[in-house]
Amino acid sequence: MIAVILAVVGGYIFKPSHSAPAVSGLQVVASGYVPYTIAKQMVGEHAQVSMLLPPNAEPHAFEPTPGDMVAVHKADVFVYVSDDLEPWAKDVLGGAGANTRVVQLASTLPKSNDLHVWMDFDNVRTMARTLVGALAQADPSQAQVYQDNLAHFEEEISSLDNEFAHALANCQSREVVHVGHLAFSALAKRYNLKLSALAGASHDGEHSARKLADLVKYIRARNVKVVFTEEAVSPRLAQTVAVETGASLLPLYTIEHVSKDDFKKAVSYKELMRRNLENLKQGLVCQAS
Ligand SMILES: [Zn+2]
């Protein structure tokens, strides 16, 4: 009966779980949306996942609240990307309970100067494996479920990787002119695209007038038709570039930042990356081969 009522509330369809108790009791706390969405997919309906970073906030300069410390203290698993991406994580870790397992997803990745490690599909598979290792230890009764979800995720990512390679093989332009911060280097490198970011752009949209003028000059000289933008970073700046150059704007999704709406819809890593692919295909004018 409860499941029937839930199915109606808010127009969302909830799939009732028929296996075992709905929630094992494992409490997983994620720093931000990257670990949150991966964790949600790994645990399915078998654990509770919450996120410290509010939707619409960005992770590099977040300040945790006392409530966040309490959430981490009570958590069975606290998962974050890295000390470099989330320097504030060490503050909440001070409050981690004796039984809180702490998982730093980037700890098992090759060393890189790029903090946005999940923009590489090999990395994101490794990150999911690292998390599932910790989840299985924290709750051995659900280990098989986590392993199955991981296998499914890895398959999805592999086929998405092929889709990217295929779709971006034959494009009129290989240059991604991006007004945002440097979140897409790994993605560009993987598919042999050239990224012309408004270098040094920060999340709060602080750009020097000089850099903006240079970018406008560059777009005009190269006759760039589409400029890629970022939801979280200064839409006004992107608008200025569009007005000055006549270029149209297409968003790219960093995933570390999520809109309130996408958070409510629990939009997955795969869905956000697929939006990136669609916009890259459109903006670079790629032909299916
Ligand atoms: Zn970032």
Short mmCIF file of C-alpha atoms and ligand atoms in Angstrom, two decimals:
data_model
loop_
_atom_site.label_atom_id
_atom_site.label_comp_id
_atom_site.label_asym_id
_atom_site.label_seq_id
_atom_site.Cartn_x
_atom_site.Cartn_y
_atom_site.Cartn_z
CA MET A 1 0.00 0.00 0.00
CA ILE A 2 2.82 2.35 0.89
CA ALA A 3 4.49 1.71 -2.47
CA VAL A 4 1.22 2.54 -4.24
CA ILE A 5 0.90 5.84 -2.43
CA LEU A 6 4.53 6.71 -3.13
CA ALA A 7 4.05 5.96 -6.80
CA VAL A 8 1.49 8.73 -7.02
CA VAL A 9 3.27 11.37 -4.95
CA GLY A 10 5.02 13.93 -7.09
CA GLY A 11 4.29 12.01 -10.26
CA TYR A 12 7.39 9.85 -9.79
CA ILE A 13 7.28 6.16 -10.44
CA PHE A 14 8.90 4.16 -7.69
CA LYS A 15 9.75 0.58 -8.45
CA PRO A 16 8.84 -1.36 -5.35
CA SER A 17 11.60 -3.69 -4.21
CA HIS A 18 10.57 -7.31 -3.90
CA SER A 19 13.90 -8.57 -2.67
CA ALA A 20 14.80 -8.66 1.02
CA PRO A 21 14.08 -5.61 3.17
CA ALA A 22 14.02 -2.43 1.08
CA VAL A 23 16.90 -0.77 2.89
CA SER A 24 19.68 -2.64 4.66
CA GLY A 25 20.35 0.28 6.93
CA LEU A 26 23.71 1.23 5.41
CA GLN A 27 24.04 5.01 5.43
CA VAL A 28 26.26 6.34 2.67
CA VAL A 29 27.21 10.02 2.71
CA ALA A 30 28.74 11.48 -0.45
CA SER A 31 30.65 14.75 -0.66
CA GLY A 32 29.12 15.95 -3.93
CA TYR A 33 27.25 14.82 -7.03
CA VAL A 34 29.96 12.71 -8.69
CA PRO A 35 30.31 10.27 -5.78
CA TYR A 36 26.58 10.62 -5.01
CA THR A 37 25.35 9.53 -8.42
CA ILE A 38 27.87 6.67 -8.63
CA ALA A 39 26.94 5.51 -5.12
CA LYS A 40 23.21 5.67 -5.92
CA GLN A 41 23.76 3.43 -8.91
CA MET A 42 25.91 0.95 -6.96
CA VAL A 43 23.50 0.52 -4.02
CA GLY A 44 20.18 0.77 -5.86
CA GLU A 45 17.46 0.48 -3.26
CA HIS A 46 19.66 -1.32 -0.77
CA ALA A 47 21.16 1.63 1.10
CA GLN A 48 20.51 5.29 1.81
CA VAL A 49 22.70 7.80 0.00
CA SER A 50 22.83 11.48 0.89
CA MET A 51 24.98 14.35 -0.31
CA LEU A 52 26.66 17.14 1.66
CA LEU A 53 27.11 19.68 -1.13
CA PRO A 54 23.73 21.31 -1.88
CA PRO A 55 22.56 21.14 -5.50
CA ASN A 56 23.75 24.18 -7.44
CA ALA A 57 26.87 24.59 -5.28
CA GLU A 58 30.34 23.85 -6.55
CA PRO A 59 32.76 21.55 -4.76
CA HIS A 60 36.09 23.35 -4.87
CA ALA A 61 35.28 25.95 -2.22
CA PHE A 62 32.45 24.51 -0.15
CA GLU A 63 32.28 25.08 3.59
CA PRO A 64 30.74 22.22 5.53
CA THR A 65 28.25 22.98 8.29
CA PRO A 66 28.08 21.43 11.77
CA GLY A 67 25.15 19.39 10.41
CA ASP A 68 27.47 17.94 7.76
CA MET A 69 29.92 16.87 10.47
CA VAL A 70 27.11 15.05 12.25
CA ALA A 71 26.03 13.33 9.03
CA VAL A 72 29.58 12.07 8.41
CA HIS A 73 29.93 11.01 12.04
CA LYS A 74 26.83 8.83 11.72
CA ALA A 75 27.66 7.48 8.25
CA ASP A 76 28.69 3.89 7.60
CA VAL A 77 30.51 5.06 4.47
CA PHE A 78 31.72 8.53 3.55
CA VAL A 79 32.75 8.82 -0.09
CA TYR A 80 34.47 11.74 -1.79
CA VAL A 81 36.54 12.30 -4.92
CA SER A 82 39.85 13.61 -3.59
CA ASP A 83 41.56 15.90 -1.10
CA ASP A 84 42.65 18.01 -4.06
CA LEU A 85 39.16 18.53 -5.48
CA GLU A 86 37.49 18.85 -2.10
CA PRO A 87 40.03 20.34 0.32
CA TRP A 88 37.18 20.79 2.81
CA ALA A 89 36.75 17.02 3.13
CA LYS A 90 39.52 16.89 5.74
CA ASP A 91 37.38 19.13 7.97
CA VAL A 92 34.44 16.74 7.96
CA LEU A 93 36.75 13.73 8.24
CA GLY A 94 37.85 15.01 11.63
CA GLY A 95 34.33 14.21 12.76
CA ALA A 96 34.09 10.76 11.17
CA GLY A 97 32.87 8.10 13.57
CA ALA A 98 34.99 5.10 14.55
CA ASN A 99 32.84 2.92 12.31
CA THR A 100 32.75 5.27 9.33
CA ARG A 101 34.55 3.86 6.31
CA VAL A 102 36.19 6.66 4.35
CA VAL A 103 36.57 6.17 0.61
CA GLN A 104 38.62 8.59 -1.45
CA LEU A 105 37.72 7.58 -5.01
CA ALA A 106 40.78 9.09 -6.69
CA SER A 107 43.15 7.20 -4.39
CA THR A 108 43.29 4.24 -6.78
CA LEU A 109 43.73 6.31 -9.95
CA PRO A 110 46.92 7.20 -11.78
CA LYS A 111 48.34 10.50 -10.51
CA SER A 112 47.09 13.50 -12.49
CA ASN A 113 47.17 17.27 -12.26
CA ASP A 114 43.58 17.38 -13.49
CA LEU A 115 41.15 17.26 -10.56
CA HIS A 116 38.21 16.32 -12.80
CA VAL A 117 39.21 12.67 -12.96
CA TRP A 118 35.70 11.33 -13.64
CA MET A 119 35.74 12.92 -17.10
CA ASP A 120 37.75 9.90 -18.22
CA PHE A 121 35.71 6.71 -18.60
CA ASP A 122 38.55 4.40 -17.51
CA ASN A 123 38.83 6.41 -14.32
CA VAL A 124 35.11 6.36 -13.58
CA ARG A 125 35.03 2.58 -13.87
CA THR A 126 37.93 2.31 -11.42
CA MET A 127 36.21 4.75 -9.06
CA ALA A 128 33.04 2.63 -9.05
CA ARG A 129 35.10 -0.50 -8.33
CA THR A 130 36.84 1.21 -5.42
CA LEU A 131 33.52 2.24 -3.94
CA VAL A 132 31.97 -1.20 -4.35
CA GLY A 133 34.95 -2.75 -2.55
CA ALA A 134 34.22 -0.55 0.46
CA LEU A 135 30.44 -1.04 0.29
CA ALA A 136 30.84 -4.81 0.21
CA GLN A 137 33.04 -4.69 3.29
CA ALA A 138 30.62 -2.40 5.09
CA ASP A 139 27.64 -4.61 4.27
CA PRO A 140 28.67 -8.12 3.14
CA SER A 141 24.99 -9.21 3.03
CA GLN A 142 24.48 -6.98 -0.04
CA ALA A 143 27.88 -7.60 -1.66
CA GLN A 144 26.42 -9.51 -4.58
CA VAL A 145 23.92 -6.75 -5.33
CA TYR A 146 26.71 -4.16 -5.38
CA GLN A 147 28.84 -6.38 -7.62
CA ASP A 148 25.95 -6.87 -10.06
CA ASN A 149 25.26 -3.14 -10.16
CA LEU A 150 28.95 -2.50 -10.75
CA ALA A 151 29.04 -4.97 -13.65
CA HIS A 152 26.02 -3.23 -15.18
CA PHE A 153 27.62 0.21 -14.72
CA GLU A 154 30.89 -0.93 -16.30
CA GLU A 155 29.02 -2.28 -19.32
CA GLU A 156 27.10 0.98 -19.68
CA ILE A 157 30.27 3.03 -19.50
CA SER A 158 32.06 0.85 -22.05
CA SER A 159 29.27 1.24 -24.56
CA LEU A 160 29.08 4.98 -23.89
CA ASP A 161 32.83 5.20 -24.49
CA ASN A 162 32.35 3.47 -27.87
CA GLU A 163 29.49 5.80 -28.66
CA PHE A 164 31.68 8.86 -27.96
CA ALA A 165 34.55 7.51 -30.07
CA HIS A 166 32.22 6.71 -32.94
CA ALA A 167 30.15 9.90 -32.84
CA LEU A 168 33.16 12.23 -32.49
CA ALA A 169 35.31 10.54 -35.13
CA ASN A 170 34.14 12.63 -38.04
CA CYS A 171 33.42 16.29 -37.21
CA GLN A 172 33.75 19.55 -39.09
CA SER A 173 35.66 21.02 -36.15
CA ARG A 174 37.68 19.36 -33.40
CA GLU A 175 37.98 22.53 -31.38
CA VAL A 176 35.86 22.95 -28.27
CA VAL A 177 35.76 26.64 -27.40
CA HIS A 178 34.62 26.61 -23.81
CA VAL A 179 33.68 29.45 -21.49
CA GLY A 180 34.06 27.80 -18.14
CA HIS A 181 36.64 26.29 -15.85
CA LEU A 182 39.03 23.56 -16.91
CA ALA A 183 36.85 20.54 -16.21
CA PHE A 184 36.88 18.89 -19.63
CA SER A 185 40.57 18.32 -20.38
CA ALA A 186 40.43 14.55 -19.90
CA LEU A 187 37.33 14.22 -22.06
CA ALA A 188 38.87 16.30 -24.86
CA LYS A 189 42.10 14.34 -24.71
CA ARG A 190 40.35 10.98 -24.84
CA TYR A 191 38.55 11.80 -28.09
CA ASN A 192 41.27 13.85 -29.68
CA LEU A 193 39.49 17.20 -29.35
CA LYS A 194 41.23 20.49 -28.77
CA LEU A 195 39.97 22.42 -25.78
CA SER A 196 40.20 26.21 -25.89
CA ALA A 197 38.97 27.07 -22.45
CA LEU A 198 38.85 30.57 -21.11
CA ALA A 199 41.97 29.57 -19.23
CA GLY A 200 42.10 30.26 -15.54
CA ALA A 201 38.38 30.82 -15.30
CA SER A 202 37.17 30.13 -11.80
CA HIS A 203 33.84 28.78 -10.67
CA ASP A 204 32.60 32.15 -9.51
CA GLY A 205 32.92 33.60 -12.97
CA GLU A 206 35.76 35.98 -12.19
CA HIS A 207 37.40 36.60 -15.53
CA SER A 208 39.62 39.45 -16.47
CA ALA A 209 38.35 41.85 -19.09
CA ARG A 210 41.56 41.19 -20.99
CA LYS A 211 40.94 37.44 -21.21
CA LEU A 212 37.39 38.05 -22.36
CA ALA A 213 38.58 40.43 -25.06
CA ASP A 214 41.15 37.86 -26.21
CA LEU A 215 38.50 35.17 -26.38
CA VAL A 216 36.14 37.36 -28.41
CA LYS A 217 38.98 38.18 -30.79
CA TYR A 218 39.84 34.49 -31.11
CA ILE A 219 36.24 33.43 -31.81
CA ARG A 220 35.86 36.10 -34.49
CA ALA A 221 39.20 35.28 -36.14
CA ARG A 222 38.44 31.54 -36.25
CA ASN A 223 34.82 32.09 -37.21
CA VAL A 224 33.67 29.81 -34.37
CA LYS A 225 29.91 29.24 -34.58
CA VAL A 226 29.24 27.49 -31.26
CA VAL A 227 30.67 28.27 -27.85
CA PHE A 228 30.31 25.71 -25.09
CA THR A 229 29.29 26.96 -21.67
CA GLU A 230 28.88 25.63 -18.19
CA GLU A 231 25.72 25.88 -16.13
CA ALA A 232 27.56 26.79 -12.96
CA VAL A 233 29.92 29.38 -14.37
CA SER A 234 28.79 32.89 -15.11
CA PRO A 235 26.01 32.63 -17.68
CA ARG A 236 26.35 36.41 -18.07
CA LEU A 237 29.88 36.01 -19.34
CA ALA A 238 28.76 33.44 -21.90
CA GLN A 239 25.95 35.76 -22.97
CA THR A 240 28.44 38.56 -23.46
CA VAL A 241 30.59 36.31 -25.64
CA ALA A 242 27.51 35.29 -27.65
CA VAL A 243 26.39 38.88 -28.16
CA GLU A 244 29.89 40.07 -29.10
CA THR A 245 30.59 37.26 -31.56
CA GLY A 246 27.23 36.03 -32.82
CA ALA A 247 28.17 32.49 -31.76
CA SER A 248 25.44 30.33 -30.28
CA LEU A 249 25.79 28.68 -26.88
CA LEU A 250 25.58 25.03 -25.87
CA PRO A 251 26.06 23.76 -22.31
CA LEU A 252 28.49 21.09 -21.13
CA TYR A 253 27.87 19.34 -17.82
CA THR A 254 30.71 18.96 -15.32
CA ILE A 255 28.68 16.57 -13.09
CA GLU A 256 30.50 17.96 -10.02
CA HIS A 257 27.86 20.66 -10.27
CA VAL A 258 24.21 19.66 -10.57
CA SER A 259 21.14 21.82 -10.95
CA LYS A 260 18.31 21.52 -8.44
CA ASP A 261 16.10 20.13 -11.14
CA ASP A 262 18.55 17.41 -12.24
CA PHE A 263 19.17 16.52 -8.60
CA LYS A 264 15.44 16.08 -8.05
CA LYS A 265 15.28 13.84 -11.09
CA ALA A 266 18.38 11.95 -9.88
CA VAL A 267 19.86 12.26 -13.34
CA SER A 268 22.69 9.75 -13.70
CA TYR A 269 26.35 10.11 -14.65
CA LYS A 270 25.58 8.37 -17.91
CA GLU A 271 22.68 10.72 -18.74
CA LEU A 272 24.78 13.81 -18.08
CA MET A 273 27.64 12.47 -20.19
CA ARG A 274 25.20 11.65 -22.96
CA ARG A 275 23.98 15.26 -22.91
CA ASN A 276 27.62 16.28 -23.28
CA LEU A 277 27.95 13.98 -26.28
CA GLU A 278 24.80 15.31 -27.95
CA ASN A 279 25.95 18.91 -27.53
CA LEU A 280 29.48 18.16 -28.74
CA LYS A 281 28.06 16.40 -31.81
CA GLN A 282 25.84 19.36 -32.55
CA GLY A 283 28.40 22.06 -31.81
CA LEU A 284 31.27 20.45 -33.72
CA VAL A 285 28.99 19.29 -36.54
CA CYS A 286 29.82 15.60 -36.43
CA GLN A 287 28.56 13.07 -38.93
CA ALA A 288 27.71 9.54 -37.91
CA SER A 289 30.23 7.27 -39.59
ZN ZN B 1 35.80 21.80 -11.14
#
